[in-house]
Amino acid sequence: EPEVTQTPSHQVTQMGQEVILRCVPISNHLYFYWYRQILGQKVEFLVSFYNNEISEKSEIFDDQFSVERPDGSNFTLKIRSTKLEDSAMYFCASSGAGGSRAGELFFGEGSRLTVL
Amino acid sequence: KNEVEQSPQNLTAQEGEFITINCSYSVGISALHWLQQHPGGGIVSLFMLSSGKKKHGRLIATINIQEKHSSLHITASHPRDSAVYICAVNPRRGGSEKLVFGKGTKLTVNP
């Protein structure tokens, strides 16, 4: 079965540093998402992306966050100046518009970010 | 108040038992998802429902739109079913695509 891949699986960074998390969504999917899960808490929506632009974002997704789909395959989440509270597991997800599994989200394995 | 509530929070069963996990939500939705989160953290989609019932192997998911309630059943549970099961909904708000998640139900199946 096709899968969403994320890199890195774990990143440790110093507070204030920039971090880029990378995702390769399923190739024929059109909708892309980033979610995060702080340890011990529920998964939270960050941003959705469709047709090369942000379609929806949460209150968490402030000016220090940005997303890009630079080359038609990768989908990246950039955190410009990391804070301690950005430590979390970040999940990329994608979904397609048609077929028997339309609207179903396919998640990557997650990128664990630790900010020191 | 959380928009998505799951019960129980934790569930321990013996191998072979029939498992039910419940999810209630407080908003209008376009779809409800059941997801499985492995101990390593990865999330797998099990079902997406907007009405009725779906079955896949030993897993059955039902939804009652009028009562804003869904259940996930596991028949003949096995230790490999041990995971966190998460209910998430697509709120029906102006074309929103995001999922709103419950806190999850941690299932442990003992041999």
mmCIF file of C-alpha atoms in Angstrom:
data_model
loop_
_atom_site.group_PDB
_atom_site.id
_atom_site.type_symbol
_atom_site.label_atom_id
_atom_site.label_comp_id
_atom_site.label_asym_id
_atom_site.label_seq_id
_atom_site.Cartn_x
_atom_site.Cartn_y
_atom_site.Cartn_z
ATOM 1 C CA GLU A 1 0.000 0.000 0.000
ATOM 2 C CA PRO A 2 1.291 3.517 -0.758
ATOM 3 C CA GLU A 3 2.521 5.379 2.283
ATOM 4 C CA VAL A 4 3.392 8.820 3.546
ATOM 5 C CA THR A 5 7.038 9.149 4.532
ATOM 6 C CA GLN A 6 8.486 11.670 6.950
ATOM 7 C CA THR A 7 12.033 12.754 7.740
ATOM 8 C CA PRO A 8 13.701 13.038 10.123
ATOM 9 C CA SER A 9 12.164 10.549 12.512
ATOM 10 C CA HIS A 10 13.701 12.412 15.434
ATOM 11 C CA GLN A 11 15.347 15.826 15.634
ATOM 12 C CA VAL A 12 16.914 17.499 18.624
ATOM 13 C CA THR A 13 17.495 21.245 18.364
ATOM 14 C CA GLN A 14 18.366 24.215 20.503
ATOM 15 C CA MET A 15 15.739 26.807 21.338
ATOM 16 C CA GLY A 16 15.717 29.572 18.742
ATOM 17 C CA GLN A 17 16.969 27.380 15.910
ATOM 18 C CA GLU A 18 15.086 26.820 12.663
ATOM 19 C CA VAL A 19 13.770 23.359 11.924
ATOM 20 C CA ILE A 20 12.423 21.896 8.693
ATOM 21 C CA LEU A 21 10.353 18.730 8.804
ATOM 22 C CA ARG A 22 9.883 16.940 5.511
ATOM 23 C CA CYS A 23 7.105 14.785 4.178
ATOM 24 C CA VAL A 24 6.498 12.909 0.960
ATOM 25 C CA PRO A 25 2.725 12.462 0.613
ATOM 26 C CA ILE A 26 1.085 9.760 -1.469
ATOM 27 C CA SER A 27 1.687 10.683 -5.082
ATOM 28 C CA ASN A 28 -1.857 11.176 -6.389
ATOM 29 C CA HIS A 29 -3.202 12.865 -3.257
ATOM 30 C CA LEU A 30 -4.333 16.467 -3.383
ATOM 31 C CA TYR A 31 -4.811 17.473 0.248
ATOM 32 C CA PHE A 32 -1.948 17.737 2.710
ATOM 33 C CA TYR A 33 -1.913 18.315 6.431
ATOM 34 C CA TRP A 34 0.331 18.795 9.402
ATOM 35 C CA TYR A 35 -0.791 17.744 12.857
ATOM 36 C CA ARG A 36 1.124 17.667 16.103
ATOM 37 C CA GLN A 37 0.895 15.719 19.341
ATOM 38 C CA ILE A 38 2.531 16.976 22.494
ATOM 39 C CA LEU A 39 3.576 14.057 24.689
ATOM 40 C CA GLY A 40 0.597 12.690 26.599
ATOM 41 C CA GLN A 41 -1.905 14.941 24.842
ATOM 42 C CA LYS A 42 -4.294 14.560 21.950
ATOM 43 C CA VAL A 43 -3.422 15.172 18.330
ATOM 44 C CA GLU A 44 -4.007 18.769 17.195
ATOM 45 C CA PHE A 45 -4.541 20.210 13.743
ATOM 46 C CA LEU A 46 -1.944 22.698 12.502
ATOM 47 C CA VAL A 47 -2.578 23.372 8.830
ATOM 48 C CA SER A 48 -4.122 22.050 5.644
ATOM 49 C CA PHE A 49 -2.785 22.693 2.153
ATOM 50 C CA TYR A 50 -4.524 22.347 -1.195
ATOM 51 C CA ASN A 51 -3.802 23.598 -4.671
ATOM 52 C CA ASN A 52 -0.469 25.048 -3.576
ATOM 53 C CA GLU A 53 -1.843 27.193 -0.826
ATOM 54 C CA ILE A 54 -2.920 27.012 2.795
ATOM 55 C CA SER A 55 -6.631 26.207 2.937
ATOM 56 C CA GLU A 56 -7.018 26.280 6.713
ATOM 57 C CA LYS A 57 -4.810 26.834 9.741
ATOM 58 C CA SER A 58 -5.260 26.646 13.473
ATOM 59 C CA GLU A 59 -4.444 29.212 16.148
ATOM 60 C CA ILE A 60 -1.274 27.241 16.862
ATOM 61 C CA PHE A 61 -0.006 27.905 13.339
ATOM 62 C CA ASP A 62 1.333 31.394 13.968
ATOM 63 C CA ASP A 63 3.942 33.402 12.088
ATOM 64 C CA GLN A 64 6.799 31.169 13.167
ATOM 65 C CA PHE A 65 5.342 28.295 11.150
ATOM 66 C CA SER A 66 5.260 27.956 7.378
ATOM 67 C CA VAL A 67 4.550 25.212 4.883
ATOM 68 C CA GLU A 68 5.747 24.651 1.359
ATOM 69 C CA ARG A 69 5.392 22.196 -1.445
ATOM 70 C CA PRO A 70 8.551 23.168 -3.296
ATOM 71 C CA ASP A 71 8.815 20.513 -5.977
ATOM 72 C CA GLY A 72 5.513 18.698 -6.397
ATOM 73 C CA SER A 73 6.498 15.781 -4.193
ATOM 74 C CA ASN A 74 7.824 17.105 -0.882
ATOM 75 C CA PHE A 75 5.667 18.923 1.651
ATOM 76 C CA THR A 76 7.615 20.723 4.352
ATOM 77 C CA LEU A 77 6.857 22.329 7.696
ATOM 78 C CA LYS A 78 9.287 25.016 8.824
ATOM 79 C CA ILE A 79 9.492 26.336 12.350
ATOM 80 C CA ARG A 80 11.544 29.519 12.229
ATOM 81 C CA SER A 81 12.603 29.994 15.829
ATOM 82 C CA THR A 82 11.818 26.979 17.944
ATOM 83 C CA LYS A 83 10.522 27.255 21.491
ATOM 84 C CA LEU A 84 10.520 24.663 24.232
ATOM 85 C CA GLU A 85 6.777 24.226 23.793
ATOM 86 C CA ASP A 86 7.264 23.191 20.158
ATOM 87 C CA SER A 87 8.580 19.846 21.414
ATOM 88 C CA ALA A 88 6.089 17.336 20.045
ATOM 89 C CA MET A 89 5.509 14.620 17.483
ATOM 90 C CA TYR A 90 4.625 16.178 14.140
ATOM 91 C CA PHE A 91 2.517 14.137 11.758
ATOM 92 C CA CYS A 92 2.123 14.730 8.068
ATOM 93 C CA ALA A 93 -1.015 13.374 6.397
ATOM 94 C CA SER A 94 -2.480 13.349 2.926
ATOM 95 C CA SER A 95 -5.814 12.471 1.384
ATOM 96 C CA GLY A 96 -7.181 11.990 -2.088
ATOM 97 C CA ALA A 97 -10.297 13.364 -3.714
ATOM 98 C CA GLY A 98 -11.660 10.248 -5.352
ATOM 99 C CA GLY A 99 -11.886 6.465 -5.216
ATOM 100 C CA SER A 100 -13.071 4.156 -2.489
ATOM 101 C CA ARG A 101 -10.890 5.822 0.159
ATOM 102 C CA ALA A 102 -11.663 9.436 -0.734
ATOM 103 C CA GLY A 103 -11.329 11.728 2.257
ATOM 104 C CA GLU A 104 -9.518 9.130 4.352
ATOM 105 C CA LEU A 105 -6.297 10.437 5.827
ATOM 106 C CA PHE A 106 -3.031 8.576 5.433
ATOM 107 C CA PHE A 107 -0.515 9.501 8.116
ATOM 108 C CA GLY A 108 3.237 9.346 8.168
ATOM 109 C CA GLU A 109 5.095 7.754 11.078
ATOM 110 C CA GLY A 110 5.784 11.158 12.584
ATOM 111 C CA SER A 111 8.810 13.330 13.281
ATOM 112 C CA ARG A 112 9.637 13.731 16.939
ATOM 113 C CA LEU A 113 11.007 17.213 17.658
ATOM 114 C CA THR A 114 12.820 17.869 20.915
ATOM 115 C CA VAL A 115 13.703 21.483 21.686
ATOM 116 C CA LEU A 116 16.321 21.997 24.405
ATOM 117 C CA LYS B 1 -15.755 21.078 26.786
ATOM 118 C CA ASN B 2 -14.053 18.699 24.388
ATOM 119 C CA GLU B 3 -15.861 18.306 21.094
ATOM 120 C CA VAL B 4 -14.928 14.614 20.993
ATOM 121 C CA GLU B 5 -15.143 12.404 24.059
ATOM 122 C CA GLN B 6 -14.023 8.807 24.201
ATOM 123 C CA SER B 7 -14.647 6.100 26.751
ATOM 124 C CA PRO B 8 -13.089 4.316 28.383
ATOM 125 C CA GLN B 9 -9.709 6.058 28.621
ATOM 126 C CA ASN B 10 -7.989 2.767 29.389
ATOM 127 C CA LEU B 11 -9.140 -0.749 28.701
ATOM 128 C CA THR B 12 -7.509 -4.047 29.611
ATOM 129 C CA ALA B 13 -8.843 -7.277 28.138
ATOM 130 C CA GLN B 14 -7.944 -10.925 27.894
ATOM 131 C CA GLU B 15 -7.168 -12.412 24.526
ATOM 132 C CA GLY B 16 -10.342 -13.464 22.773
ATOM 133 C CA GLU B 17 -12.622 -10.939 24.450
ATOM 134 C CA PHE B 18 -15.025 -8.687 22.554
ATOM 135 C CA ILE B 19 -13.972 -5.043 22.865
ATOM 136 C CA THR B 20 -16.104 -1.909 22.543
ATOM 137 C CA ILE B 21 -14.754 1.634 22.506
ATOM 138 C CA ASN B 22 -17.187 4.533 22.461
ATOM 139 C CA CYS B 23 -17.006 8.012 20.985
ATOM 140 C CA SER B 24 -19.432 10.897 21.463
ATOM 141 C CA TYR B 25 -19.192 14.243 19.750
ATOM 142 C CA SER B 26 -20.993 17.528 20.219
ATOM 143 C CA VAL B 27 -20.849 19.170 16.787
ATOM 144 C CA GLY B 28 -22.346 18.493 13.387
ATOM 145 C CA ILE B 29 -19.941 16.430 11.351
ATOM 146 C CA SER B 30 -19.386 15.390 7.776
ATOM 147 C CA ALA B 31 -17.429 12.261 8.751
ATOM 148 C CA LEU B 32 -15.992 10.374 11.698
ATOM 149 C CA HIS B 33 -12.668 8.549 11.674
ATOM 150 C CA TRP B 34 -11.324 5.730 13.793
ATOM 151 C CA LEU B 35 -7.554 5.642 13.955
ATOM 152 C CA GLN B 36 -5.024 3.358 15.589
ATOM 153 C CA GLN B 37 -1.842 4.743 17.136
ATOM 154 C CA HIS B 38 0.964 2.242 17.625
ATOM 155 C CA PRO B 39 3.260 2.272 20.652
ATOM 156 C CA GLY B 40 5.955 3.839 18.457
ATOM 157 C CA GLY B 41 3.609 6.740 17.679
ATOM 158 C CA GLY B 42 2.576 6.050 14.079
ATOM 159 C CA ILE B 43 -1.107 6.564 13.192
ATOM 160 C CA VAL B 44 -3.103 4.311 10.886
ATOM 161 C CA SER B 45 -6.590 5.020 9.583
ATOM 162 C CA LEU B 46 -9.022 2.210 10.360
ATOM 163 C CA PHE B 47 -12.367 3.587 9.218
ATOM 164 C CA MET B 48 -14.015 6.702 7.885
ATOM 165 C CA LEU B 49 -17.783 6.770 8.453
ATOM 166 C CA SER B 50 -20.600 9.139 7.694
ATOM 167 C CA SER B 51 -23.456 6.716 8.367
ATOM 168 C CA GLY B 52 -24.279 3.140 9.267
ATOM 169 C CA LYS B 53 -21.650 0.501 9.805
ATOM 170 C CA LYS B 54 -18.373 -0.682 8.332
ATOM 171 C CA LYS B 55 -16.486 -3.925 8.869
ATOM 172 C CA HIS B 56 -12.896 -4.821 8.169
ATOM 173 C CA GLY B 57 -11.686 -8.172 9.396
ATOM 174 C CA ARG B 58 -12.270 -8.327 13.154
ATOM 175 C CA LEU B 59 -13.018 -4.606 13.386
ATOM 176 C CA ILE B 60 -16.500 -3.119 13.165
ATOM 177 C CA ALA B 61 -17.357 0.569 13.366
ATOM 178 C CA THR B 62 -20.849 1.983 13.752
ATOM 179 C CA ILE B 63 -22.192 5.492 13.860
ATOM 180 C CA ASN B 64 -25.515 6.986 14.951
ATOM 181 C CA ILE B 65 -25.689 10.496 13.519
ATOM 182 C CA GLN B 66 -28.836 11.463 15.433
ATOM 183 C CA GLU B 67 -27.279 10.506 18.766
ATOM 184 C CA LYS B 68 -23.831 11.838 17.806
ATOM 185 C CA HIS B 69 -22.245 8.576 18.848
ATOM 186 C CA SER B 70 -19.939 5.983 17.330
ATOM 187 C CA SER B 71 -18.551 2.683 18.532
ATOM 188 C CA LEU B 72 -15.538 0.646 17.516
ATOM 189 C CA HIS B 73 -15.779 -3.076 18.184
ATOM 190 C CA ILE B 74 -12.997 -5.624 18.076
ATOM 191 C CA THR B 75 -14.028 -9.256 17.966
ATOM 192 C CA ALA B 76 -11.739 -12.039 19.200
ATOM 193 C CA SER B 77 -9.170 -9.563 20.511
ATOM 194 C CA HIS B 78 -5.484 -10.406 20.263
ATOM 195 C CA PRO B 79 -2.390 -8.977 21.973
ATOM 196 C CA ARG B 80 -1.363 -7.388 18.659
ATOM 197 C CA ASP B 81 -4.516 -5.224 18.925
ATOM 198 C CA SER B 82 -2.875 -3.432 21.865
ATOM 199 C CA ALA B 83 -2.654 0.216 20.840
ATOM 200 C CA VAL B 84 -4.327 3.573 21.366
ATOM 201 C CA TYR B 85 -7.576 3.902 19.419
ATOM 202 C CA ILE B 86 -8.524 7.434 18.498
ATOM 203 C CA CYS B 87 -11.838 8.854 17.359
ATOM 204 C CA ALA B 88 -11.667 12.007 15.234
ATOM 205 C CA VAL B 89 -14.331 14.028 13.445
ATOM 206 C CA ASN B 90 -14.556 16.397 10.482
ATOM 207 C CA PRO B 91 -16.708 19.222 11.907
ATOM 208 C CA ARG B 92 -19.232 20.491 9.393
ATOM 209 C CA ARG B 93 -18.090 24.128 9.486
ATOM 210 C CA GLY B 94 -17.852 26.080 6.274
ATOM 211 C CA GLY B 95 -15.888 23.509 4.310
ATOM 212 C CA SER B 96 -13.375 22.802 7.064
ATOM 213 C CA GLU B 97 -11.211 19.808 6.285
ATOM 214 C CA LYS B 98 -9.462 19.493 9.606
ATOM 215 C CA LEU B 99 -9.905 16.614 12.020
ATOM 216 C CA VAL B 100 -10.739 17.210 15.676
ATOM 217 C CA PHE B 101 -9.360 14.386 17.777
ATOM 218 C CA GLY B 102 -10.440 12.655 20.937
ATOM 219 C CA LYS B 103 -7.907 11.838 23.606
ATOM 220 C CA GLY B 104 -7.792 8.187 22.658
ATOM 221 C CA THR B 105 -8.486 4.889 24.376
ATOM 222 C CA LYS B 106 -5.478 2.840 25.388
ATOM 223 C CA LEU B 107 -6.227 -0.836 24.839
ATOM 224 C CA THR B 108 -4.089 -3.579 26.319
ATOM 225 C CA VAL B 109 -4.905 -7.168 25.385
ATOM 226 C CA ASN B 110 -3.195 -9.744 27.556
ATOM 227 C CA PRO B 111 -2.429 -13.261 26.316
#
